[in-house]
Coordinates of C-alpha atoms and ligand atoms in Angstrom, one line a residue:
X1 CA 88.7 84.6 98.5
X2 CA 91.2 87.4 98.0
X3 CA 91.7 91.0 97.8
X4 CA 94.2 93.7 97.7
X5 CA 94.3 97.4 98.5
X6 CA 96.8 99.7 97.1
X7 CA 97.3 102.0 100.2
X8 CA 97.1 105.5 98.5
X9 CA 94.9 107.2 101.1
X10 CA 92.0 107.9 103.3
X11 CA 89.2 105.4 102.1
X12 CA 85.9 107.3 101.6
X13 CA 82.1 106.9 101.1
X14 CA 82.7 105.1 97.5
X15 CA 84.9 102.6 98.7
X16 CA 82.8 101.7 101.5
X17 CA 79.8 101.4 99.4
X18 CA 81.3 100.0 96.1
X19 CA 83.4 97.5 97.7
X20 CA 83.9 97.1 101.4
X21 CA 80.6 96.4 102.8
X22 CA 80.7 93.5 100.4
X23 CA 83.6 92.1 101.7
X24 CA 82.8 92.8 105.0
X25 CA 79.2 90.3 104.2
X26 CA 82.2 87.8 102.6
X27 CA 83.9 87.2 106.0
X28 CA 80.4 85.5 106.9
X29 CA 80.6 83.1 103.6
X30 CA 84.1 82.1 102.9
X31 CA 87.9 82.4 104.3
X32 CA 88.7 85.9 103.5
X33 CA 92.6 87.1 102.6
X34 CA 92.9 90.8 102.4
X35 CA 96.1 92.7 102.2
X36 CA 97.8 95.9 101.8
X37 CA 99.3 95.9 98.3
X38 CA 102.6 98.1 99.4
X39 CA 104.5 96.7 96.7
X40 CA 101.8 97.9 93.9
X41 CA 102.0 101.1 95.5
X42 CA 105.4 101.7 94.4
X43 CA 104.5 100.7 90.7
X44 CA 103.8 104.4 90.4
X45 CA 104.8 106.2 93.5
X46 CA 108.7 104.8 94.0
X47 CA 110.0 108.1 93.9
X48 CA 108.2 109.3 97.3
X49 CA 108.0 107.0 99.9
X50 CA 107.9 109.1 102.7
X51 CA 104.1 108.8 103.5
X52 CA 104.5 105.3 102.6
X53 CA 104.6 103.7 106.3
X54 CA 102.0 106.0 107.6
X55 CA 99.4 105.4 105.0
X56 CA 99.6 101.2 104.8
X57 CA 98.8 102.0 108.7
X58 CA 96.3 104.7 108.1
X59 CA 94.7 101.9 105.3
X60 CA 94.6 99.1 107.8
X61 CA 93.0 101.1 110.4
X62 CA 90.2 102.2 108.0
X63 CA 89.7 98.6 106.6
X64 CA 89.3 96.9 110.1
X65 CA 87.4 100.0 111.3
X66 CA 84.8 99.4 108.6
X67 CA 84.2 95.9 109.5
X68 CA 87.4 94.0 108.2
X69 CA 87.6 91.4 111.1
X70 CA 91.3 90.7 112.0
X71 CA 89.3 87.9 114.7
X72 CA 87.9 85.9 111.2
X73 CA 90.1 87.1 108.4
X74 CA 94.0 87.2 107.5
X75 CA 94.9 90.5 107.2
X76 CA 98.4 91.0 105.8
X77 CA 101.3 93.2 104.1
X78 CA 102.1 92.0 100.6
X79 CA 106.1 93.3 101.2
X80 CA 105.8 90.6 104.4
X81 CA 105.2 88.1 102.1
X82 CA 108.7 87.7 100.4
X83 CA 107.0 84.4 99.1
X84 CA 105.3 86.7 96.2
X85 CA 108.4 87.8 94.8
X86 CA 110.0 84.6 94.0
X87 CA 106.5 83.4 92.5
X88 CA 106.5 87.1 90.8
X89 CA 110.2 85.8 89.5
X90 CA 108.4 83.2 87.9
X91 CA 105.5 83.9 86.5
X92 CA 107.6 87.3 84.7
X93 CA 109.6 84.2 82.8
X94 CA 106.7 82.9 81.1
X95 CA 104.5 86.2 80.8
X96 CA 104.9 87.5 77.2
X97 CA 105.4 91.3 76.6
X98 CA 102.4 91.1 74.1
X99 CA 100.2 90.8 77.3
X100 CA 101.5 93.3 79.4
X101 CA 101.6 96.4 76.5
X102 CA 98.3 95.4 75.4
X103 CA 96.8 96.0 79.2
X104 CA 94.3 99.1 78.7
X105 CA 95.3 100.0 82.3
X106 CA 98.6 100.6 81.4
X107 CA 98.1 102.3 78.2
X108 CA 95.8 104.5 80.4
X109 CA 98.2 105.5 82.8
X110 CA 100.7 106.3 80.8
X111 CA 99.3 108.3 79.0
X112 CA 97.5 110.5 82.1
X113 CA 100.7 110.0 84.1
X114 CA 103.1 111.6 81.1
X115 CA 104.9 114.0 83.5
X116 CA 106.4 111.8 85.4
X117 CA 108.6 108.6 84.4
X118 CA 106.5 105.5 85.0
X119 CA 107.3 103.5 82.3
X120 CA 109.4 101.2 84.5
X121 CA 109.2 97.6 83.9
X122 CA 108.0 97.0 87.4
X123 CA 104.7 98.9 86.3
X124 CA 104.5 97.3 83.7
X125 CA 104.5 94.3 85.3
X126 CA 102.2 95.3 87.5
X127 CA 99.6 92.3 86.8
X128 CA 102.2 89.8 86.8
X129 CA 102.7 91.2 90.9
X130 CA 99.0 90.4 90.7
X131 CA 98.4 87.3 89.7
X132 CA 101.3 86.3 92.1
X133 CA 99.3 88.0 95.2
X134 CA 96.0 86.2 94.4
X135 CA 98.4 82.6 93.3
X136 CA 100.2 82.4 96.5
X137 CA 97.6 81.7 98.9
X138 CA 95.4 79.8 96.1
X139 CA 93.2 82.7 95.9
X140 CA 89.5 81.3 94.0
X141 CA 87.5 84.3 94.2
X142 CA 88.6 87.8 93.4
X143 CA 86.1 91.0 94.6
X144 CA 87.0 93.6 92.2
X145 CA 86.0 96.8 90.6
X146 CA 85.4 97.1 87.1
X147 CA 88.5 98.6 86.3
X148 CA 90.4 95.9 87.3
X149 CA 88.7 92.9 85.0
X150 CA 91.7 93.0 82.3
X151 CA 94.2 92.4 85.5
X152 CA 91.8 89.3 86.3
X153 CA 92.2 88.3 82.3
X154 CA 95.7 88.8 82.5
X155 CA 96.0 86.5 85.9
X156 CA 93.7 83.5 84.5
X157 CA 96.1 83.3 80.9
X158 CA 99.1 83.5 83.1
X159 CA 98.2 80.6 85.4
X160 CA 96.8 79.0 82.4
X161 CA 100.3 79.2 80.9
X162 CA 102.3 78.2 83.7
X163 CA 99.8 74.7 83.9
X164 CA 100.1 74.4 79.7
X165 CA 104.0 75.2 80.1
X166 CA 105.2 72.2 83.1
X167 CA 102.4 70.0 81.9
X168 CA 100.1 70.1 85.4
X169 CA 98.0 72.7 86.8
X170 CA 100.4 74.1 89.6
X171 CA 98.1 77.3 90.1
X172 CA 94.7 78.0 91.0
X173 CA 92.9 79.7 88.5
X174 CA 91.2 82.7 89.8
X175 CA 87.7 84.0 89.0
X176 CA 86.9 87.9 89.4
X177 CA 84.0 88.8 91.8
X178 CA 82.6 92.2 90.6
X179 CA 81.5 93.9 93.8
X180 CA 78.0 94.7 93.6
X181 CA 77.6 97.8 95.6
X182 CA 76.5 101.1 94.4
X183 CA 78.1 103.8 92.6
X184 CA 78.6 106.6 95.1
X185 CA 78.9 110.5 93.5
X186 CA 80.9 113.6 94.5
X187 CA 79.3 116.6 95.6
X188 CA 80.2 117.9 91.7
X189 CA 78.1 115.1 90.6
X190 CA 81.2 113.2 89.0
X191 CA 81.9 109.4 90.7
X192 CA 83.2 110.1 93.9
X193 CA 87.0 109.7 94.0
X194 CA 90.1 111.3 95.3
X195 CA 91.8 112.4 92.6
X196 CA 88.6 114.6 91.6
X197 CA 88.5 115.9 95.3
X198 CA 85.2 115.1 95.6
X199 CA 84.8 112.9 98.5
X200 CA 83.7 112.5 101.8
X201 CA 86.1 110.1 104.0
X202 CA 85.3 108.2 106.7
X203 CA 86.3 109.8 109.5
X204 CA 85.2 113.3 108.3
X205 CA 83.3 114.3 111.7
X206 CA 79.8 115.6 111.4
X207 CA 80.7 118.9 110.8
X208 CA 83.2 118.0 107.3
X209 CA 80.3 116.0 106.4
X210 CA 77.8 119.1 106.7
X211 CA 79.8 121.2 105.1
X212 CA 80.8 118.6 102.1
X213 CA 77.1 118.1 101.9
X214 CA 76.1 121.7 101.6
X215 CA 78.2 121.5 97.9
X216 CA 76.3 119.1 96.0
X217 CA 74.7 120.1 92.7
X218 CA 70.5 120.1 93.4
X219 CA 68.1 120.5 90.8
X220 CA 68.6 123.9 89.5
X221 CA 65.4 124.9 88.9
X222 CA 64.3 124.4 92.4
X223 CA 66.1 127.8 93.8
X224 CA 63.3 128.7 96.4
X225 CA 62.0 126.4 99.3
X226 CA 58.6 126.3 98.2
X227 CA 60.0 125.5 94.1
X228 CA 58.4 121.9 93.6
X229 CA 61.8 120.0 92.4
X230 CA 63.2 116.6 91.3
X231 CA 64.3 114.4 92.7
X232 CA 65.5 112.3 90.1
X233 CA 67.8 114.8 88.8
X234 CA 69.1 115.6 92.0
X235 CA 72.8 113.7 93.5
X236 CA 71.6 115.3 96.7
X237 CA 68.3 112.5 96.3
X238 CA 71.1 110.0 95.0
X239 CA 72.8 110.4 98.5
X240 CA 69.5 110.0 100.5
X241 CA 68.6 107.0 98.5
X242 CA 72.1 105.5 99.7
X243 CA 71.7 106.7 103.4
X244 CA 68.6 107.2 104.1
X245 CA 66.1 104.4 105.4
X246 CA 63.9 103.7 102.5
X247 CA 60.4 105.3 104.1
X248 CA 62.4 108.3 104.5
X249 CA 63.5 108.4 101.2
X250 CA 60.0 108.1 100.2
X251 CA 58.8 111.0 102.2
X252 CA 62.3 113.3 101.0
X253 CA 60.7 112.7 97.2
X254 CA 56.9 113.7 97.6
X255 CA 57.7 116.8 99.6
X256 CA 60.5 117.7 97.1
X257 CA 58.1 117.4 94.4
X258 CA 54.9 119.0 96.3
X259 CA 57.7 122.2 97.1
X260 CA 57.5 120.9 100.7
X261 CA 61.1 120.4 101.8
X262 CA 64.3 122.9 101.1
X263 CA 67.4 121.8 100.0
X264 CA 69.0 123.1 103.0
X265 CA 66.8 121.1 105.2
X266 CA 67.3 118.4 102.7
X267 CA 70.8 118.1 102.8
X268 CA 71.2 118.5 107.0
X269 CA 68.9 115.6 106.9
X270 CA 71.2 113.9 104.8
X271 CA 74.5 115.0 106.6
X272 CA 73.0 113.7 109.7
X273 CA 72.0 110.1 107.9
X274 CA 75.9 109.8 106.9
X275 CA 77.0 110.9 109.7
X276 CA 75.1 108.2 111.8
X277 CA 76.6 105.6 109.1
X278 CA 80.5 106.7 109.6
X279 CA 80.7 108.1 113.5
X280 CA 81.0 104.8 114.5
X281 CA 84.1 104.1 111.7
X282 CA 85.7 107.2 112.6
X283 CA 85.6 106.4 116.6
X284 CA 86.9 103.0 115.9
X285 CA 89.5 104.1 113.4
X286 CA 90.9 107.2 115.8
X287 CA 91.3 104.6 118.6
X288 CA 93.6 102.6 116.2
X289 CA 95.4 105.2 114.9
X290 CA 96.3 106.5 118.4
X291 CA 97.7 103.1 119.3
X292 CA 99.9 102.3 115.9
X293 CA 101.5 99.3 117.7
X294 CA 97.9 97.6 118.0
X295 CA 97.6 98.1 113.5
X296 CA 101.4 96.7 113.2
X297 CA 100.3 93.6 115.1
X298 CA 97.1 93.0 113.4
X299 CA 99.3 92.9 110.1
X300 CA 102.1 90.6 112.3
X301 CA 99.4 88.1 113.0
X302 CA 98.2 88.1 109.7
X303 CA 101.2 87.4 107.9
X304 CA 102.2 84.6 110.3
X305 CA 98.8 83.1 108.7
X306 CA 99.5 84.2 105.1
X307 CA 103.9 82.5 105.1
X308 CA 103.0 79.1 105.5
X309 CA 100.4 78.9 103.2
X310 CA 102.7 80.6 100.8
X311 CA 105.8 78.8 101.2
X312 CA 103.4 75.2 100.6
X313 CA 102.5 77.1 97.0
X314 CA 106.4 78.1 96.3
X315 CA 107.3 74.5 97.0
X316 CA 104.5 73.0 94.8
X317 CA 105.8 75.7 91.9
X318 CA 109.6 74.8 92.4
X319 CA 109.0 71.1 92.0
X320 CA 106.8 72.1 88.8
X321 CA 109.9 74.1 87.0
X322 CA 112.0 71.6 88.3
X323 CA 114.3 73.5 90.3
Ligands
LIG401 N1 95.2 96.3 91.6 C1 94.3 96.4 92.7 C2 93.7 97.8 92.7 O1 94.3 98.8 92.2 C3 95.0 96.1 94.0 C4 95.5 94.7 94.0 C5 96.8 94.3 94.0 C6 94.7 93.5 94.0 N2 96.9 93.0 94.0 C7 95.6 92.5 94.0 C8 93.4 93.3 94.0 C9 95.2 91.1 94.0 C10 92.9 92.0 93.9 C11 93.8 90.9 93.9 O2 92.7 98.0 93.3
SF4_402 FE1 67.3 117.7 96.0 FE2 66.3 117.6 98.4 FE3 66.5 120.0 97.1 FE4 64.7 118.1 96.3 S1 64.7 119.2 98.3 S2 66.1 119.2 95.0 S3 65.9 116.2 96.8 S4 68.2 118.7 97.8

């Protein structure tokens, strides 16, 4: 299996719920390929790269931190991988426009990103970069979000064509993996996410996590501590049934409905849960972030894994066009 992370910042509580800890349970099933999609990050942030280096560092430290095991799985740098241009080369020839203008992603985007000038053709591309990044190490099964099933669509028709188009299947044809986990919400009730400034990260210390905490929406009926509420209005009872082992979550309901428990009571108890969760992320994380060299060799090691099995697919494609 295969999966990509555009390195765009901190990772926080949703990612760790919606989509790592189900890749971290992968590593235990399957040969795992994850990687740093650097490359993809420029699709809309070419024009500032200065944070560039520092955050495909800061995104590898937060991956292995949260359980991403350099030991079991290649870990990698899609720009380290010149293999995936050339098969990017090819699979551009033979991907019609029609596709790539039709892509709700991209219609999306451009129409939220209007200010600035990101109608390149690399993003428009940007599934084409795709499909070559799950091709070139024969990547089966793809863990994705939701909002990336059309990119998975795009990548099946486009090894579909290349097979229909030299007459043999060169390519592997990938099947998207929708990660399971749970849907995590911001303290404004809203998914939690960056660009809403909603989120907790994972090496917030237990005081950012108290204090992010203390801003969730509770029920608003419940404004004194002996006010029976509800629970299953409440994102602060969302949270505790996330991080909170499940008798306790069962005890956090009846004494919110009885007018037991306050919600500032409630919400140190669930600070302290989350904080239990993440301390150990953030200690592993801050000891490689201090020691960058450690993060540029984890990356190194994986790419020396992630060339040869590259260059085997590039040949295999070459012979197929014939050149
Ligand atoms: N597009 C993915 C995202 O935004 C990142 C990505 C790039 C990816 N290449 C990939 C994911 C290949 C899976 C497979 O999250
Ligand atoms: Fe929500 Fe807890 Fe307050 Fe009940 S006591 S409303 S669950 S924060």
């Amino acid at each position: 299996m295969l999966t990509g992370y555009r390195p765009t910042g901190r990772l926080h509580l949703g990612h760790l719920l919606g989509n790592i800890r189900s890749n971290v349970a992968l590593q235990d099933v399957t040969e795992c390929f994850f990687f740093v999609a650097d490359w993809h990050a420029l699709t809309t942030g070419y024009e500032d790269t200065a944070s560039l280096a520092s955050n495909v560092r800061e995104l590898v430290a937060d991956l292995v931190a949260a359980g991403l095991d350099p030991e079991r799985s290649v870990i990698y740098r899609q720009s380290q991988i010149p293999a995936v241009a050339e098969l990017f080369l090819y699979l551009s020839m033979i991907t019609p426009l029609g596709w790539l203008e039709r892509n709700p992603t991209h219609k999306e985007q451009l129409r939220e990103l209007s200010t600035r000038q990101i109608n390149t053709s690399g993003n428009l591309a940007y599934p084409v970069l795709q499909t070559a990044d799950i091709s070139i190490v024969d990547g089966e099964v793809v863990p994705v979000g939701e909002d990336q099933l059309p990119h998975l669509e795009i990548a099946r028709e486009i090894v579909r064509r290349l097979a229909h188009l030299y007459g043999t299947s060169l390519l592997v044809e990938p099947v998207a993996l929708l990660s399971a986990g749970a849907r995590v919400l911001g303290w404004d009730g809203r998914k939690m996410s960056k660009s809403y400034d909603n989120a907790i990260y994972l090496d917030d210390d237990p005081g950012e996590v108290l204090d992010k905490v203390k801003r969730y929406v509770t029920d608003p009926e419940k404004v004194r501590l002996h006010d029976p509420g509800r629970p299953e209005i409440c994102s602060v009872f969302a949270m505790h049934e996330l991080f909170t082992p499940a008798d306790d979550v069962e005890v956090v309901a009846k004494e919110c409905r009885a007018g037991d428990r306050g919600c500032v009571a409630c919400k140190a108890e669930l600070a302290g849960n989350i904080s239990l969760e993440i301390e150990p992320i953030r200690e592993a994380k801050t000891s490689l972030m201090q020691r960058p060299e450690a993060v540029d060799e984890i990356v190194a090691a994986g790419a020396g894994v992630a060339r040869p099995v590259a260059a085997h697919t590039l040949e295999r494609v070459r012979e197929g066009i014939k050149l």
